[in-house]
């Protein structure tokens, strides 16, 4: 079994907009240029051409997240900081498979329409490596999927922020399981 990468989402979003996003149904992503550039930059075995982006089949975006939160294996957690209008979601054991993360990336593209800014990253936090499966930057209601493959390619401070929050979440989750 290969090592799963962690998912970290941190976006600036008004509470009403977040609730609106949660109520929306997942939809298909457009095959924008950033999808192709990102896919072409990935190194994987048995790589096929990226023809379509699958989406989650859940009734709502909230249902997608609830499924991750219910399954203890994912080690998922979320929080909303009302003072700073920041929503953070993380799954410590998310995925090691590029084909599995495609619906999540479509989900993030949809989330962007409701946000004011932020980022999301799928990377090998738990294993202490430098590998980035996917990095999405949110800006002005749009999500840009970047062809980044190593954390050293990211702006200073982003990995440190993600690392710190994932560490905090892991400690909270460990405390809940110990109770």
GROMACS .gro file of C-alpha atoms in nm:
model
  179
    1UNK     CA    1   0.000   0.000   0.000
    2UNK     CA    2   0.139   0.338  -0.090
    3UNK     CA    3   0.148   0.639   0.136
    4UNK     CA    4  -0.157   0.863   0.138
    5UNK     CA    5  -0.116   1.237   0.103
    6UNK     CA    6  -0.288   1.493   0.321
    7UNK     CA    7  -0.549   1.742   0.201
    8UNK     CA    8  -0.550   2.096   0.335
    9UNK     CA    9  -0.798   2.367   0.232
   10UNK     CA   10  -0.782   2.719   0.375
   11UNK     CA   11  -0.999   2.987   0.216
   12UNK     CA   12  -1.132   3.327   0.304
   13UNK     CA   13  -1.508   3.306   0.267
   14UNK     CA   14  -1.809   3.472   0.424
   15UNK     CA   15  -2.023   3.237   0.634
   16UNK     CA   16  -2.329   3.291   0.410
   17UNK     CA   17  -2.127   3.207   0.099
   18UNK     CA   18  -1.987   2.895   0.265
   19UNK     CA   19  -2.339   2.779   0.353
   20UNK     CA   20  -2.450   2.849  -0.004
   21UNK     CA   21  -2.161   2.637  -0.135
   22UNK     CA   22  -2.250   2.356   0.107
   23UNK     CA   23  -2.609   2.349  -0.025
   24UNK     CA   24  -2.499   2.340  -0.391
   25UNK     CA   25  -2.471   2.013  -0.581
   26UNK     CA   26  -2.124   1.915  -0.706
   27UNK     CA   27  -2.087   1.992  -1.074
   28UNK     CA   28  -1.851   1.906  -1.354
   29UNK     CA   29  -1.541   2.116  -1.401
   30UNK     CA   30  -1.454   2.279  -1.731
   31UNK     CA   31  -1.138   2.145  -1.891
   32UNK     CA   32  -0.943   2.469  -1.858
   33UNK     CA   33  -0.580   2.509  -1.964
   34UNK     CA   34  -0.457   2.478  -1.606
   35UNK     CA   35  -0.600   2.125  -1.586
   36UNK     CA   36  -0.396   2.014  -1.889
   37UNK     CA   37  -0.077   2.187  -1.773
   38UNK     CA   38  -0.111   2.034  -1.426
   39UNK     CA   39  -0.189   1.685  -1.561
   40UNK     CA   40   0.101   1.698  -1.808
   41UNK     CA   41   0.338   1.792  -1.522
   42UNK     CA   42   0.245   1.484  -1.314
   43UNK     CA   43   0.465   1.178  -1.311
   44UNK     CA   44   0.268   0.855  -1.272
   45UNK     CA   45   0.252   0.495  -1.387
   46UNK     CA   46   0.008   0.403  -1.666
   47UNK     CA   47  -0.080   0.766  -1.723
   48UNK     CA   48  -0.372   0.818  -1.958
   49UNK     CA   49  -0.481   1.134  -2.134
   50UNK     CA   50  -0.704   1.359  -1.924
   51UNK     CA   51  -1.023   1.375  -2.128
   52UNK     CA   52  -1.287   1.456  -1.866
   53UNK     CA   53  -1.288   1.561  -1.502
   54UNK     CA   54  -1.516   1.342  -1.288
   55UNK     CA   55  -1.726   1.503  -1.016
   56UNK     CA   56  -1.867   1.371  -0.692
   57UNK     CA   57  -2.216   1.223  -0.725
   58UNK     CA   58  -2.337   1.341  -0.382
   59UNK     CA   59  -2.657   1.539  -0.346
   60UNK     CA   60  -2.473   1.840  -0.196
   61UNK     CA   61  -2.118   1.963  -0.140
   62UNK     CA   62  -2.184   1.931   0.234
   63UNK     CA   63  -2.252   1.559   0.183
   64UNK     CA   64  -1.909   1.520   0.017
   65UNK     CA   65  -1.739   1.667   0.324
   66UNK     CA   66  -1.960   1.480   0.571
   67UNK     CA   67  -1.856   1.151   0.414
   68UNK     CA   68  -1.490   1.234   0.473
   69UNK     CA   69  -1.562   1.355   0.827
   70UNK     CA   70  -1.756   1.037   0.920
   71UNK     CA   71  -1.482   0.797   0.810
   72UNK     CA   72  -1.217   0.797   1.084
   73UNK     CA   73  -0.959   0.659   0.843
   74UNK     CA   74  -0.937   0.995   0.664
   75UNK     CA   75  -0.865   1.183   0.986
   76UNK     CA   76  -1.073   1.475   0.860
   77UNK     CA   77  -1.167   1.789   1.046
   78UNK     CA   78  -1.294   2.138   0.969
   79UNK     CA   79  -1.327   2.472   1.142
   80UNK     CA   80  -1.463   2.814   1.062
   81UNK     CA   81  -1.300   3.127   1.205
   82UNK     CA   82  -1.585   3.382   1.204
   83UNK     CA   83  -1.358   3.669   1.308
   84UNK     CA   84  -1.123   3.627   1.012
   85UNK     CA   85  -1.378   3.467   0.775
   86UNK     CA   86  -1.153   3.164   0.723
   87UNK     CA   87  -1.274   2.810   0.657
   88UNK     CA   88  -1.023   2.530   0.699
   89UNK     CA   89  -1.079   2.168   0.607
   90UNK     CA   90  -0.820   1.892   0.628
   91UNK     CA   91  -0.799   1.518   0.578
   92UNK     CA   92  -0.476   1.374   0.713
   93UNK     CA   93  -0.504   1.050   0.506
   94UNK     CA   94  -0.666   1.168   0.187
   95UNK     CA   95  -0.526   0.991  -0.122
   96UNK     CA   96  -0.218   0.866  -0.302
   97UNK     CA   97  -0.388   0.834  -0.640
   98UNK     CA   98  -0.415   1.110  -0.901
   99UNK     CA   99  -0.732   0.961  -1.048
  100UNK     CA  100  -0.895   0.965  -0.701
  101UNK     CA  101  -0.820   1.332  -0.642
  102UNK     CA  102  -0.975   1.456  -0.968
  103UNK     CA  103  -1.329   1.490  -0.823
  104UNK     CA  104  -1.184   1.680  -0.526
  105UNK     CA  105  -1.008   1.920  -0.760
  106UNK     CA  106  -1.337   1.977  -0.944
  107UNK     CA  107  -1.493   2.039  -0.600
  108UNK     CA  108  -1.225   2.301  -0.528
  109UNK     CA  109  -1.283   2.472  -0.862
  110UNK     CA  110  -1.651   2.503  -0.765
  111UNK     CA  111  -1.562   2.628  -0.415
  112UNK     CA  112  -1.359   2.910  -0.572
  113UNK     CA  113  -1.675   3.077  -0.701
  114UNK     CA  114  -1.771   3.154  -0.337
  115UNK     CA  115  -1.430   3.252  -0.196
  116UNK     CA  116  -1.228   3.569  -0.172
  117UNK     CA  117  -0.890   3.400  -0.159
  118UNK     CA  118  -0.683   3.119  -0.014
  119UNK     CA  119  -0.522   2.793  -0.117
  120UNK     CA  120  -0.550   2.418  -0.106
  121UNK     CA  121  -0.277   2.159  -0.119
  122UNK     CA  122  -0.255   1.781  -0.138
  123UNK     CA  123   0.091   1.680  -0.023
  124UNK     CA  124   0.293   1.429   0.177
  125UNK     CA  125   0.267   1.607   0.513
  126UNK     CA  126   0.242   1.289   0.716
  127UNK     CA  127   0.559   1.148   0.561
  128UNK     CA  128   0.768   1.465   0.585
  129UNK     CA  129   0.855   1.476   0.219
  130UNK     CA  130   0.856   1.756  -0.037
  131UNK     CA  131   0.605   1.607  -0.285
  132UNK     CA  132   0.297   1.805  -0.388
  133UNK     CA  133   0.022   1.618  -0.573
  134UNK     CA  134  -0.186   1.929  -0.630
  135UNK     CA  135  -0.181   2.296  -0.536
  136UNK     CA  136  -0.480   2.523  -0.598
  137UNK     CA  137  -0.471   2.898  -0.552
  138UNK     CA  138  -0.799   3.082  -0.493
  139UNK     CA  139  -0.817   3.443  -0.604
  140UNK     CA  140  -1.113   3.669  -0.689
  141UNK     CA  141  -1.364   3.385  -0.726
  142UNK     CA  142  -1.141   3.167  -0.942
  143UNK     CA  143  -0.926   2.863  -0.870
  144UNK     CA  144  -0.598   2.808  -1.047
  145UNK     CA  145  -0.449   2.459  -1.047
  146UNK     CA  146  -0.071   2.505  -1.048
  147UNK     CA  147   0.186   2.269  -1.202
  148UNK     CA  148   0.374   2.247  -0.871
  149UNK     CA  149   0.533   1.916  -0.773
  150UNK     CA  150   0.747   2.016  -0.472
  151UNK     CA  151   0.668   2.225  -0.165
  152UNK     CA  152   0.990   2.421  -0.224
  153UNK     CA  153   0.820   2.570  -0.535
  154UNK     CA  154   0.551   2.740  -0.323
  155UNK     CA  155   0.551   3.089  -0.178
  156UNK     CA  156   0.725   3.108   0.161
  157UNK     CA  157   0.490   3.051   0.453
  158UNK     CA  158   0.223   2.843   0.276
  159UNK     CA  159   0.366   2.503   0.370
  160UNK     CA  160   0.443   2.624   0.720
  161UNK     CA  161   0.080   2.737   0.762
  162UNK     CA  162  -0.054   2.407   0.630
  163UNK     CA  163   0.193   2.205   0.842
  164UNK     CA  164   0.098   2.393   1.160
  165UNK     CA  165  -0.276   2.353   1.104
  166UNK     CA  166  -0.241   1.984   1.017
  167UNK     CA  167  -0.034   1.929   1.333
  168UNK     CA  168  -0.303   2.104   1.540
  169UNK     CA  169  -0.580   1.900   1.376
  170UNK     CA  170  -0.386   1.576   1.433
  171UNK     CA  171  -0.348   1.658   1.804
  172UNK     CA  172  -0.718   1.738   1.836
  173UNK     CA  173  -0.818   1.418   1.656
  174UNK     CA  174  -0.579   1.212   1.870
  175UNK     CA  175  -0.734   1.364   2.184
  176UNK     CA  176  -1.085   1.278   2.065
  177UNK     CA  177  -0.987   0.916   2.004
  178UNK     CA  178  -0.821   0.889   2.344
  179UNK     CA  179  -1.141   0.999   2.522
   0.00000   0.00000   0.00000
